[in-house]
Amino acid sequence: MQQIKNTEFSGERPLFASHDLYLENVTIHAGESALKECSNIEAIKCRFEGKYPFWHVDGFVIRNCVFTEGARAALWYSRELEMSDTLVEAPKMFREMDGISLTNVQIPDAQETLWHCKNAELKNVKVKNADYLFMHSENIYIDGYEQYGNYSFQYCKNVEIHNARIDSKDAFWNTENVTVYDSEINGEYLGWHSHHLRLVNCKISGTQPLCYAHDLIMENCTMESDCDLSFEYSSVNASILNHITSVKNPRTGIITAKSFGEIILDKNIKAPADCKIISLDK
């Protein structure tokens, strides 16, 4: 493997079509496509300042690196990435990628990030300013996660999340086969139009959660007082440990809670209109 250490590059495509390359303490200054069309790349303690450094890369390891704001859209159309202990300040990261492992990674400006990706594993990852994170992605495993940003996980498939705090309105819209364990999800309009969304030991807050959901499952969850008008037009099997402020026109299934405030079942309810609502206080 060729080694390049303690040096700097700039301009267009300085390392284009490189293969079997080890970079240590290398800075990529302003320019474009520094490592485009490469394979088997290892970057340690490097700094990336130019746009599009890793496009069409097959097999690469990135450790203890920094992607500055100028390195926007840095990792697209690539395969088999292992990234750890890295700060990603640039937006529009990770597009059309297959095989992503992120460990101890911080992304403070995660706009339009992780779109159309598959086979991703995240551990101890923090993201902020993360609107539309994970759009149209699939086969995702997450453990130890903090997220601040709206419209996350829309149109995602096959997602498993553990030990997360997710602050996001309109999270998990139009998703399929998503399970969230031991997590806190804050934000209005959670999980609308989802299919097979399962929440286990989760704390939920935000108005009008979990409406138009198909085959929703909630196990040993709690719902904060602002969770009003819940479950409208949903098919649901929910076990809620505390009081639910209000439930409106669930379509079918069963909802069990410690107690309920307002239960709205009006002329607009949809068939089969047979949801059982059970209060444990009675």
PDB file of C-alpha atoms in Angstrom:
ATOM      1  CA  MET A   1       0.000   0.000   0.000  1.00  0.00           C
ATOM      2  CA  GLN A   2       1.414   3.385  -1.007  1.00  0.00           C
ATOM      3  CA  GLN A   3       1.817   5.815   1.920  1.00  0.00           C
ATOM      4  CA  ILE A   4       1.493   9.598   1.829  1.00  0.00           C
ATOM      5  CA  LYS A   5       2.129  11.464   5.093  1.00  0.00           C
ATOM      6  CA  ASN A   6       2.407  15.055   6.325  1.00  0.00           C
ATOM      7  CA  THR A   7       1.622  16.789   3.066  1.00  0.00           C
ATOM      8  CA  GLU A   8      -1.022  18.978   1.383  1.00  0.00           C
ATOM      9  CA  PHE A   9      -2.939  18.900  -1.888  1.00  0.00           C
ATOM     10  CA  SER A  10      -5.214  21.369  -3.652  1.00  0.00           C
ATOM     11  CA  GLY A  11      -6.832  21.915  -7.020  1.00  0.00           C
ATOM     12  CA  GLU A  12      -8.734  19.442  -9.167  1.00  0.00           C
ATOM     13  CA  ARG A  13      -8.426  15.671  -8.713  1.00  0.00           C
ATOM     14  CA  PRO A  14      -4.959  15.525  -7.117  1.00  0.00           C
ATOM     15  CA  LEU A  15      -5.303  11.827  -6.237  1.00  0.00           C
ATOM     16  CA  PHE A  16      -7.767  10.769  -8.923  1.00  0.00           C
ATOM     17  CA  ALA A  17      -8.067   7.009  -9.536  1.00  0.00           C
ATOM     18  CA  SER A  18      -5.692   6.099  -6.694  1.00  0.00           C
ATOM     19  CA  HIS A  19      -5.801   2.561  -5.338  1.00  0.00           C
ATOM     20  CA  ASP A  20      -4.331   0.938  -2.218  1.00  0.00           C
ATOM     21  CA  LEU A  21      -3.423   4.285  -0.688  1.00  0.00           C
ATOM     22  CA  TYR A  22      -2.675   5.193   2.968  1.00  0.00           C
ATOM     23  CA  LEU A  23      -2.968   8.873   3.934  1.00  0.00           C
ATOM     24  CA  GLU A  24      -1.849  10.224   7.318  1.00  0.00           C
ATOM     25  CA  ASN A  25      -1.868  13.861   8.429  1.00  0.00           C
ATOM     26  CA  VAL A  26      -2.760  14.988   4.912  1.00  0.00           C
ATOM     27  CA  THR A  27      -4.734  18.160   4.159  1.00  0.00           C
ATOM     28  CA  ILE A  28      -6.902  18.458   1.065  1.00  0.00           C
ATOM     29  CA  HIS A  29      -7.352  22.181   0.412  1.00  0.00           C
ATOM     30  CA  ALA A  30      -9.896  23.914  -1.840  1.00  0.00           C
ATOM     31  CA  GLY A  31     -10.574  22.121  -5.102  1.00  0.00           C
ATOM     32  CA  GLU A  32     -12.775  19.298  -6.284  1.00  0.00           C
ATOM     33  CA  SER A  33     -12.840  15.504  -6.372  1.00  0.00           C
ATOM     34  CA  ALA A  34      -9.538  14.823  -4.638  1.00  0.00           C
ATOM     35  CA  LEU A  35     -10.059  11.054  -4.346  1.00  0.00           C
ATOM     36  CA  LYS A  36     -12.611  10.322  -7.041  1.00  0.00           C
ATOM     37  CA  GLU A  37     -12.770   6.846  -8.644  1.00  0.00           C
ATOM     38  CA  CYS A  38     -10.528   5.282  -5.987  1.00  0.00           C
ATOM     39  CA  SER A  39     -10.456   2.018  -4.055  1.00  0.00           C
ATOM     40  CA  ASN A  40      -8.921   0.682  -0.833  1.00  0.00           C
ATOM     41  CA  ILE A  41      -8.158   4.063   0.728  1.00  0.00           C
ATOM     42  CA  GLU A  42      -7.224   4.656   4.371  1.00  0.00           C
ATOM     43  CA  ALA A  43      -7.203   8.214   5.738  1.00  0.00           C
ATOM     44  CA  ILE A  44      -5.935   8.866   9.290  1.00  0.00           C
ATOM     45  CA  LYS A  45      -5.784  12.294  10.973  1.00  0.00           C
ATOM     46  CA  CYS A  46      -6.553  14.057   7.704  1.00  0.00           C
ATOM     47  CA  ARG A  47      -8.343  17.325   6.986  1.00  0.00           C
ATOM     48  CA  PHE A  48     -10.663  17.778   4.027  1.00  0.00           C
ATOM     49  CA  GLU A  49     -11.507  21.323   2.893  1.00  0.00           C
ATOM     50  CA  GLY A  50     -12.353  20.897  -0.808  1.00  0.00           C
ATOM     51  CA  LYS A  51     -15.620  19.749  -2.364  1.00  0.00           C
ATOM     52  CA  TYR A  52     -16.525  16.176  -3.307  1.00  0.00           C
ATOM     53  CA  PRO A  53     -13.355  14.435  -2.033  1.00  0.00           C
ATOM     54  CA  PHE A  54     -14.719  10.846  -2.008  1.00  0.00           C
ATOM     55  CA  TRP A  55     -16.949  10.086  -5.005  1.00  0.00           C
ATOM     56  CA  HIS A  56     -17.191   6.635  -6.596  1.00  0.00           C
ATOM     57  CA  VAL A  57     -14.876   5.080  -4.017  1.00  0.00           C
ATOM     58  CA  ASP A  58     -14.918   1.343  -3.322  1.00  0.00           C
ATOM     59  CA  GLY A  59     -13.646   0.431   0.153  1.00  0.00           C
ATOM     60  CA  PHE A  60     -12.271   3.149   2.456  1.00  0.00           C
ATOM     61  CA  VAL A  61     -11.459   3.799   6.104  1.00  0.00           C
ATOM     62  CA  ILE A  62     -11.565   7.279   7.653  1.00  0.00           C
ATOM     63  CA  ARG A  63     -10.344   7.755  11.252  1.00  0.00           C
ATOM     64  CA  ASN A  64      -9.733  10.860  13.369  1.00  0.00           C
ATOM     65  CA  CYS A  65     -10.417  13.170  10.449  1.00  0.00           C
ATOM     66  CA  VAL A  66     -12.180  16.510   9.921  1.00  0.00           C
ATOM     67  CA  PHE A  67     -14.418  17.497   7.031  1.00  0.00           C
ATOM     68  CA  THR A  68     -14.774  21.288   7.081  1.00  0.00           C
ATOM     69  CA  GLU A  69     -17.789  23.162   5.740  1.00  0.00           C
ATOM     70  CA  GLY A  70     -16.056  23.498   2.383  1.00  0.00           C
ATOM     71  CA  ALA A  71     -15.964  19.722   1.945  1.00  0.00           C
ATOM     72  CA  ARG A  72     -19.680  19.628   1.198  1.00  0.00           C
ATOM     73  CA  ALA A  73     -21.166  16.611  -0.565  1.00  0.00           C
ATOM     74  CA  ALA A  74     -17.997  14.726   0.348  1.00  0.00           C
ATOM     75  CA  LEU A  75     -19.073  11.084   0.164  1.00  0.00           C
ATOM     76  CA  TRP A  76     -21.380  10.110  -2.709  1.00  0.00           C
ATOM     77  CA  TYR A  77     -21.870   7.045  -4.898  1.00  0.00           C
ATOM     78  CA  SER A  78     -19.435   4.980  -2.828  1.00  0.00           C
ATOM     79  CA  ARG A  79     -19.275   1.576  -1.135  1.00  0.00           C
ATOM     80  CA  GLU A  80     -17.975   0.057   2.103  1.00  0.00           C
ATOM     81  CA  LEU A  81     -17.042   3.013   4.294  1.00  0.00           C
ATOM     82  CA  GLU A  82     -15.736   2.700   7.871  1.00  0.00           C
ATOM     83  CA  MET A  83     -15.635   6.113   9.573  1.00  0.00           C
ATOM     84  CA  SER A  84     -14.744   6.625  13.245  1.00  0.00           C
ATOM     85  CA  ASP A  85     -13.829   9.423  15.671  1.00  0.00           C
ATOM     86  CA  THR A  86     -14.452  12.023  12.990  1.00  0.00           C
ATOM     87  CA  LEU A  87     -16.000  15.510  12.862  1.00  0.00           C
ATOM     88  CA  VAL A  88     -18.120  16.226   9.806  1.00  0.00           C
ATOM     89  CA  GLU A  89     -18.921  19.941   9.574  1.00  0.00           C
ATOM     90  CA  ALA A  90     -20.006  19.796   5.925  1.00  0.00           C
ATOM     91  CA  PRO A  91     -23.643  19.332   4.808  1.00  0.00           C
ATOM     92  CA  LYS A  92     -25.041  16.974   2.164  1.00  0.00           C
ATOM     93  CA  MET A  93     -22.931  14.006   3.227  1.00  0.00           C
ATOM     94  CA  PHE A  94     -23.435  10.332   2.328  1.00  0.00           C
ATOM     95  CA  ARG A  95     -25.584   9.974  -0.804  1.00  0.00           C
ATOM     96  CA  GLU A  96     -26.335   6.886  -2.860  1.00  0.00           C
ATOM     97  CA  MET A  97     -23.998   4.768  -0.715  1.00  0.00           C
ATOM     98  CA  ASP A  98     -24.018   1.071   0.134  1.00  0.00           C
ATOM     99  CA  GLY A  99     -22.258  -0.151   3.286  1.00  0.00           C
ATOM    100  CA  ILE A 100     -21.665   2.610   5.854  1.00  0.00           C
ATOM    101  CA  SER A 101     -20.248   2.202   9.356  1.00  0.00           C
ATOM    102  CA  LEU A 102     -20.102   5.351  11.520  1.00  0.00           C
ATOM    103  CA  THR A 103     -18.689   5.156  15.074  1.00  0.00           C
ATOM    104  CA  ASN A 104     -18.144   8.141  17.371  1.00  0.00           C
ATOM    105  CA  VAL A 105     -18.992  10.605  14.598  1.00  0.00           C
ATOM    106  CA  GLN A 106     -20.368  14.126  15.034  1.00  0.00           C
ATOM    107  CA  ILE A 107     -22.241  15.919  12.245  1.00  0.00           C
ATOM    108  CA  PRO A 108     -23.277  19.399  13.487  1.00  0.00           C
ATOM    109  CA  ASP A 109     -24.687  20.517  10.111  1.00  0.00           C
ATOM    110  CA  ALA A 110     -26.407  17.401   8.773  1.00  0.00           C
ATOM    111  CA  GLN A 111     -28.640  19.013   6.169  1.00  0.00           C
ATOM    112  CA  GLU A 112     -29.724  16.656   3.407  1.00  0.00           C
ATOM    113  CA  THR A 113     -27.502  13.894   4.741  1.00  0.00           C
ATOM    114  CA  LEU A 114     -27.701  10.105   4.328  1.00  0.00           C
ATOM    115  CA  TRP A 115     -30.073  10.136   1.355  1.00  0.00           C
ATOM    116  CA  HIS A 116     -30.710   7.006  -0.711  1.00  0.00           C
ATOM    117  CA  CYS A 117     -28.257   4.932   1.327  1.00  0.00           C
ATOM    118  CA  LYS A 118     -28.482   1.286   2.352  1.00  0.00           C
ATOM    119  CA  ASN A 119     -26.803  -1.076   4.797  1.00  0.00           C
ATOM    120  CA  ALA A 120     -25.752   1.551   7.344  1.00  0.00           C
ATOM    121  CA  GLU A 121     -24.662   1.040  10.972  1.00  0.00           C
ATOM    122  CA  LEU A 122     -24.311   3.991  13.358  1.00  0.00           C
ATOM    123  CA  LYS A 123     -22.921   3.819  16.912  1.00  0.00           C
ATOM    124  CA  ASN A 124     -22.510   6.827  19.194  1.00  0.00           C
ATOM    125  CA  VAL A 125     -23.392   9.357  16.516  1.00  0.00           C
ATOM    126  CA  LYS A 126     -24.649  12.914  17.117  1.00  0.00           C
ATOM    127  CA  VAL A 127     -26.307  15.029  14.427  1.00  0.00           C
ATOM    128  CA  LYS A 128     -27.716  18.560  14.448  1.00  0.00           C
ATOM    129  CA  ASN A 129     -29.448  20.785  11.901  1.00  0.00           C
ATOM    130  CA  ALA A 130     -30.480  17.467  10.393  1.00  0.00           C
ATOM    131  CA  ASP A 131     -33.570  18.217   8.309  1.00  0.00           C
ATOM    132  CA  TYR A 132     -34.564  15.347   6.011  1.00  0.00           C
ATOM    133  CA  LEU A 133     -31.948  12.996   7.426  1.00  0.00           C
ATOM    134  CA  PHE A 134     -31.983   9.434   6.007  1.00  0.00           C
ATOM    135  CA  MET A 135     -34.446  10.216   3.206  1.00  0.00           C
ATOM    136  CA  HIS A 136     -35.268   7.052   1.194  1.00  0.00           C
ATOM    137  CA  SER A 137     -32.663   4.896   2.992  1.00  0.00           C
ATOM    138  CA  GLU A 138     -32.930   1.248   4.043  1.00  0.00           C
ATOM    139  CA  ASN A 139     -31.361  -1.481   6.177  1.00  0.00           C
ATOM    140  CA  ILE A 140     -30.196   0.770   9.020  1.00  0.00           C
ATOM    141  CA  TYR A 141     -29.012  -0.169  12.535  1.00  0.00           C
ATOM    142  CA  ILE A 142     -28.449   2.582  15.122  1.00  0.00           C
ATOM    143  CA  ASP A 143     -27.316   2.407  18.757  1.00  0.00           C
ATOM    144  CA  GLY A 144     -26.440   5.423  20.911  1.00  0.00           C
ATOM    145  CA  TYR A 145     -27.750   8.359  18.913  1.00  0.00           C
ATOM    146  CA  GLU A 146     -28.726  12.023  19.293  1.00  0.00           C
ATOM    147  CA  GLN A 147     -30.545  13.888  16.557  1.00  0.00           C
ATOM    148  CA  TYR A 148     -31.872  17.427  16.242  1.00  0.00           C
ATOM    149  CA  GLY A 149     -33.606  18.090  12.935  1.00  0.00           C
ATOM    150  CA  ASN A 150     -37.007  17.679  11.312  1.00  0.00           C
ATOM    151  CA  TYR A 151     -38.550  15.331   8.722  1.00  0.00           C
ATOM    152  CA  SER A 152     -36.137  12.518   9.564  1.00  0.00           C
ATOM    153  CA  PHE A 153     -36.294   8.920   8.309  1.00  0.00           C
ATOM    154  CA  GLN A 154     -38.975   9.666   5.726  1.00  0.00           C
ATOM    155  CA  TYR A 155     -39.585   6.784   3.310  1.00  0.00           C
ATOM    156  CA  CYS A 156     -37.071   4.550   5.127  1.00  0.00           C
ATOM    157  CA  LYS A 157     -37.312   0.762   5.239  1.00  0.00           C
ATOM    158  CA  ASN A 158     -35.947  -1.831   7.667  1.00  0.00           C
ATOM    159  CA  VAL A 159     -34.618   0.360  10.478  1.00  0.00           C
ATOM    160  CA  GLU A 160     -33.661  -0.651  14.038  1.00  0.00           C
ATOM    161  CA  ILE A 161     -32.828   2.043  16.604  1.00  0.00           C
ATOM    162  CA  HIS A 162     -31.647   1.673  20.240  1.00  0.00           C
ATOM    163  CA  ASN A 163     -30.903   4.214  22.980  1.00  0.00           C
ATOM    164  CA  ALA A 164     -31.678   7.338  20.991  1.00  0.00           C
ATOM    165  CA  ARG A 165     -32.939  10.843  21.550  1.00  0.00           C
ATOM    166  CA  ILE A 166     -34.656  12.115  18.423  1.00  0.00           C
ATOM    167  CA  ASP A 167     -35.984  15.682  18.327  1.00  0.00           C
ATOM    168  CA  SER A 168     -37.789  15.837  15.012  1.00  0.00           C
ATOM    169  CA  LYS A 169     -41.220  16.831  13.814  1.00  0.00           C
ATOM    170  CA  ASP A 170     -42.662  14.645  11.064  1.00  0.00           C
ATOM    171  CA  ALA A 171     -40.288  11.791  11.927  1.00  0.00           C
ATOM    172  CA  PHE A 172     -40.796   8.323  10.413  1.00  0.00           C
ATOM    173  CA  TRP A 173     -43.359   9.366   7.789  1.00  0.00           C
ATOM    174  CA  ASN A 174     -44.126   6.740   5.151  1.00  0.00           C
ATOM    175  CA  THR A 175     -41.660   4.308   6.725  1.00  0.00           C
ATOM    176  CA  GLU A 176     -41.822   0.526   6.534  1.00  0.00           C
ATOM    177  CA  ASN A 177     -40.574  -1.951   9.152  1.00  0.00           C
ATOM    178  CA  VAL A 178     -39.051   0.429  11.702  1.00  0.00           C
ATOM    179  CA  THR A 179     -38.448  -0.593  15.339  1.00  0.00           C
ATOM    180  CA  VAL A 180     -37.274   1.830  18.037  1.00  0.00           C
ATOM    181  CA  TYR A 181     -36.170   0.585  21.483  1.00  0.00           C
ATOM    182  CA  ASP A 182     -35.480   2.449  24.752  1.00  0.00           C
ATOM    183  CA  SER A 183     -35.571   5.887  23.160  1.00  0.00           C
ATOM    184  CA  GLU A 184     -37.093   9.352  23.427  1.00  0.00           C
ATOM    185  CA  ILE A 185     -38.868  10.826  20.412  1.00  0.00           C
ATOM    186  CA  ASN A 186     -39.948  14.452  20.582  1.00  0.00           C
ATOM    187  CA  GLY A 187     -41.862  16.257  17.861  1.00  0.00           C
ATOM    188  CA  GLU A 188     -45.299  16.739  16.374  1.00  0.00           C
ATOM    189  CA  TYR A 189     -46.913  14.464  13.787  1.00  0.00           C
ATOM    190  CA  LEU A 190     -44.801  11.407  14.562  1.00  0.00           C
ATOM    191  CA  GLY A 191     -45.064   8.372  12.309  1.00  0.00           C
ATOM    192  CA  TRP A 192     -47.882   9.373   9.975  1.00  0.00           C
ATOM    193  CA  HIS A 193     -48.568   6.968   7.102  1.00  0.00           C
ATOM    194  CA  SER A 194     -46.049   4.480   8.505  1.00  0.00           C
ATOM    195  CA  HIS A 195     -46.310   0.719   7.995  1.00  0.00           C
ATOM    196  CA  HIS A 196     -45.220  -1.700  10.744  1.00  0.00           C
ATOM    197  CA  LEU A 197     -43.738   0.938  13.055  1.00  0.00           C
ATOM    198  CA  ARG A 198     -42.904  -0.607  16.448  1.00  0.00           C
ATOM    199  CA  LEU A 199     -41.984   1.438  19.529  1.00  0.00           C
ATOM    200  CA  VAL A 200     -40.691  -0.428  22.586  1.00  0.00           C
ATOM    201  CA  ASN A 201     -40.011   1.229  25.972  1.00  0.00           C
ATOM    202  CA  CYS A 202     -40.116   4.660  24.346  1.00  0.00           C
ATOM    203  CA  LYS A 203     -41.097   8.111  25.596  1.00  0.00           C
ATOM    204  CA  ILE A 204     -43.172  10.069  23.082  1.00  0.00           C
ATOM    205  CA  SER A 205     -44.056  13.764  23.002  1.00  0.00           C
ATOM    206  CA  GLY A 206     -45.688  16.107  20.489  1.00  0.00           C
ATOM    207  CA  THR A 207     -49.156  16.837  19.164  1.00  0.00           C
ATOM    208  CA  GLN A 208     -51.124  14.468  16.915  1.00  0.00           C
ATOM    209  CA  PRO A 209     -48.761  11.510  16.999  1.00  0.00           C
ATOM    210  CA  LEU A 210     -49.114   8.267  15.080  1.00  0.00           C
ATOM    211  CA  CYS A 211     -52.006   9.054  12.752  1.00  0.00           C
ATOM    212  CA  TYR A 212     -52.774   7.182   9.531  1.00  0.00           C
ATOM    213  CA  ALA A 213     -50.397   4.469  10.758  1.00  0.00           C
ATOM    214  CA  HIS A 214     -50.767   0.898   9.511  1.00  0.00           C
ATOM    215  CA  ASP A 215     -50.095  -1.981  11.934  1.00  0.00           C
ATOM    216  CA  LEU A 216     -48.573   0.253  14.595  1.00  0.00           C
ATOM    217  CA  ILE A 217     -47.254  -1.503  17.730  1.00  0.00           C
ATOM    218  CA  MET A 218     -46.353   0.244  21.000  1.00  0.00           C
ATOM    219  CA  GLU A 219     -45.019  -1.759  23.941  1.00  0.00           C
ATOM    220  CA  ASN A 220     -44.551  -0.267  27.425  1.00  0.00           C
ATOM    221  CA  CYS A 221     -44.351   3.297  26.147  1.00  0.00           C
ATOM    222  CA  THR A 222     -45.209   6.610  27.776  1.00  0.00           C
ATOM    223  CA  MET A 223     -46.884   9.594  26.113  1.00  0.00           C
ATOM    224  CA  GLU A 224     -46.414  13.136  27.375  1.00  0.00           C
ATOM    225  CA  SER A 225     -49.323  15.515  28.018  1.00  0.00           C
ATOM    226  CA  ASP A 226     -48.929  17.233  24.637  1.00  0.00           C
ATOM    227  CA  CYS A 227     -49.705  13.966  22.806  1.00  0.00           C
ATOM    228  CA  ASP A 228     -53.257  14.989  21.950  1.00  0.00           C
ATOM    229  CA  LEU A 229     -55.500  13.732  19.125  1.00  0.00           C
ATOM    230  CA  SER A 230     -53.463  10.548  18.926  1.00  0.00           C
ATOM    231  CA  PHE A 231     -53.912   7.578  16.559  1.00  0.00           C
ATOM    232  CA  GLU A 232     -56.389   9.144  14.136  1.00  0.00           C
ATOM    233  CA  TYR A 233     -57.275   6.639  11.378  1.00  0.00           C
ATOM    234  CA  SER A 234     -54.595   4.191  12.565  1.00  0.00           C
ATOM    235  CA  SER A 235     -54.604   0.432  13.034  1.00  0.00           C
ATOM    236  CA  VAL A 236     -52.840   0.039  16.353  1.00  0.00           C
ATOM    237  CA  ASN A 237     -51.902  -2.316  19.163  1.00  0.00           C
ATOM    238  CA  ALA A 238     -50.642  -0.056  21.952  1.00  0.00           C
ATOM    239  CA  SER A 239     -49.711  -0.594  25.597  1.00  0.00           C
ATOM    240  CA  ILE A 240     -49.205   2.820  27.243  1.00  0.00           C
ATOM    241  CA  LEU A 241     -48.001   2.996  30.832  1.00  0.00           C
ATOM    242  CA  ASN A 242     -49.414   6.417  31.686  1.00  0.00           C
ATOM    243  CA  HIS A 243     -52.304   8.787  30.915  1.00  0.00           C
ATOM    244  CA  ILE A 244     -53.121   9.706  27.289  1.00  0.00           C
ATOM    245  CA  THR A 245     -54.449  13.242  26.829  1.00  0.00           C
ATOM    246  CA  SER A 246     -56.727  12.419  23.911  1.00  0.00           C
ATOM    247  CA  VAL A 247     -57.419   9.775  21.293  1.00  0.00           C
ATOM    248  CA  LYS A 248     -59.262  10.528  18.063  1.00  0.00           C
ATOM    249  CA  ASN A 249     -60.955   8.066  15.714  1.00  0.00           C
ATOM    250  CA  PRO A 250     -58.524   5.130  15.712  1.00  0.00           C
ATOM    251  CA  ARG A 251     -59.564   2.826  12.884  1.00  0.00           C
ATOM    252  CA  THR A 252     -58.996  -0.593  14.439  1.00  0.00           C
ATOM    253  CA  GLY A 253     -56.962  -2.507  17.040  1.00  0.00           C
ATOM    254  CA  ILE A 254     -56.562  -2.046  20.790  1.00  0.00           C
ATOM    255  CA  ILE A 255     -55.209   0.799  22.942  1.00  0.00           C
ATOM    256  CA  THR A 256     -54.518   0.152  26.613  1.00  0.00           C
ATOM    257  CA  ALA A 257     -53.414   2.972  28.932  1.00  0.00           C
ATOM    258  CA  LYS A 258     -53.440   3.870  32.597  1.00  0.00           C
ATOM    259  CA  SER A 259     -56.161   6.393  31.840  1.00  0.00           C
ATOM    260  CA  PHE A 260     -57.536   8.637  29.111  1.00  0.00           C
ATOM    261  CA  GLY A 261     -58.588  12.244  28.912  1.00  0.00           C
ATOM    262  CA  GLU A 262     -60.787  12.847  25.867  1.00  0.00           C
ATOM    263  CA  ILE A 263     -61.827   9.980  23.587  1.00  0.00           C
ATOM    264  CA  ILE A 264     -63.231  11.293  20.304  1.00  0.00           C
ATOM    265  CA  LEU A 265     -65.241   8.828  18.238  1.00  0.00           C
ATOM    266  CA  ASP A 266     -67.334  10.837  15.781  1.00  0.00           C
ATOM    267  CA  LYS A 267     -69.075  10.441  12.430  1.00  0.00           C
ATOM    268  CA  ASN A 268     -65.774  10.757  10.569  1.00  0.00           C
ATOM    269  CA  ILE A 269     -64.302   7.544  11.952  1.00  0.00           C
ATOM    270  CA  LYS A 270     -63.263   5.036   9.264  1.00  0.00           C
ATOM    271  CA  ALA A 271     -64.195   1.370   8.987  1.00  0.00           C
ATOM    272  CA  PRO A 272     -63.996  -1.034  10.598  1.00  0.00           C
ATOM    273  CA  ALA A 273     -64.212   1.450  13.519  1.00  0.00           C
ATOM    274  CA  ASP A 274     -63.783  -1.318  16.085  1.00  0.00           C
ATOM    275  CA  CYS A 275     -60.729  -0.221  18.088  1.00  0.00           C
ATOM    276  CA  LYS A 276     -60.914  -1.250  21.738  1.00  0.00           C
ATOM    277  CA  ILE A 277     -59.866   1.471  24.181  1.00  0.00           C
ATOM    278  CA  ILE A 278     -59.117   0.098  27.642  1.00  0.00           C
ATOM    279  CA  SER A 279     -58.354   2.163  30.747  1.00  0.00           C
ATOM    280  CA  LEU A 280     -56.471   0.291  33.467  1.00  0.00           C
ATOM    281  CA  ASP A 281     -57.744   2.683  36.127  1.00  0.00           C
ATOM    282  CA  LYS A 282     -61.287   1.398  35.763  1.00  0.00           C
TER     283      LYS A 282
END
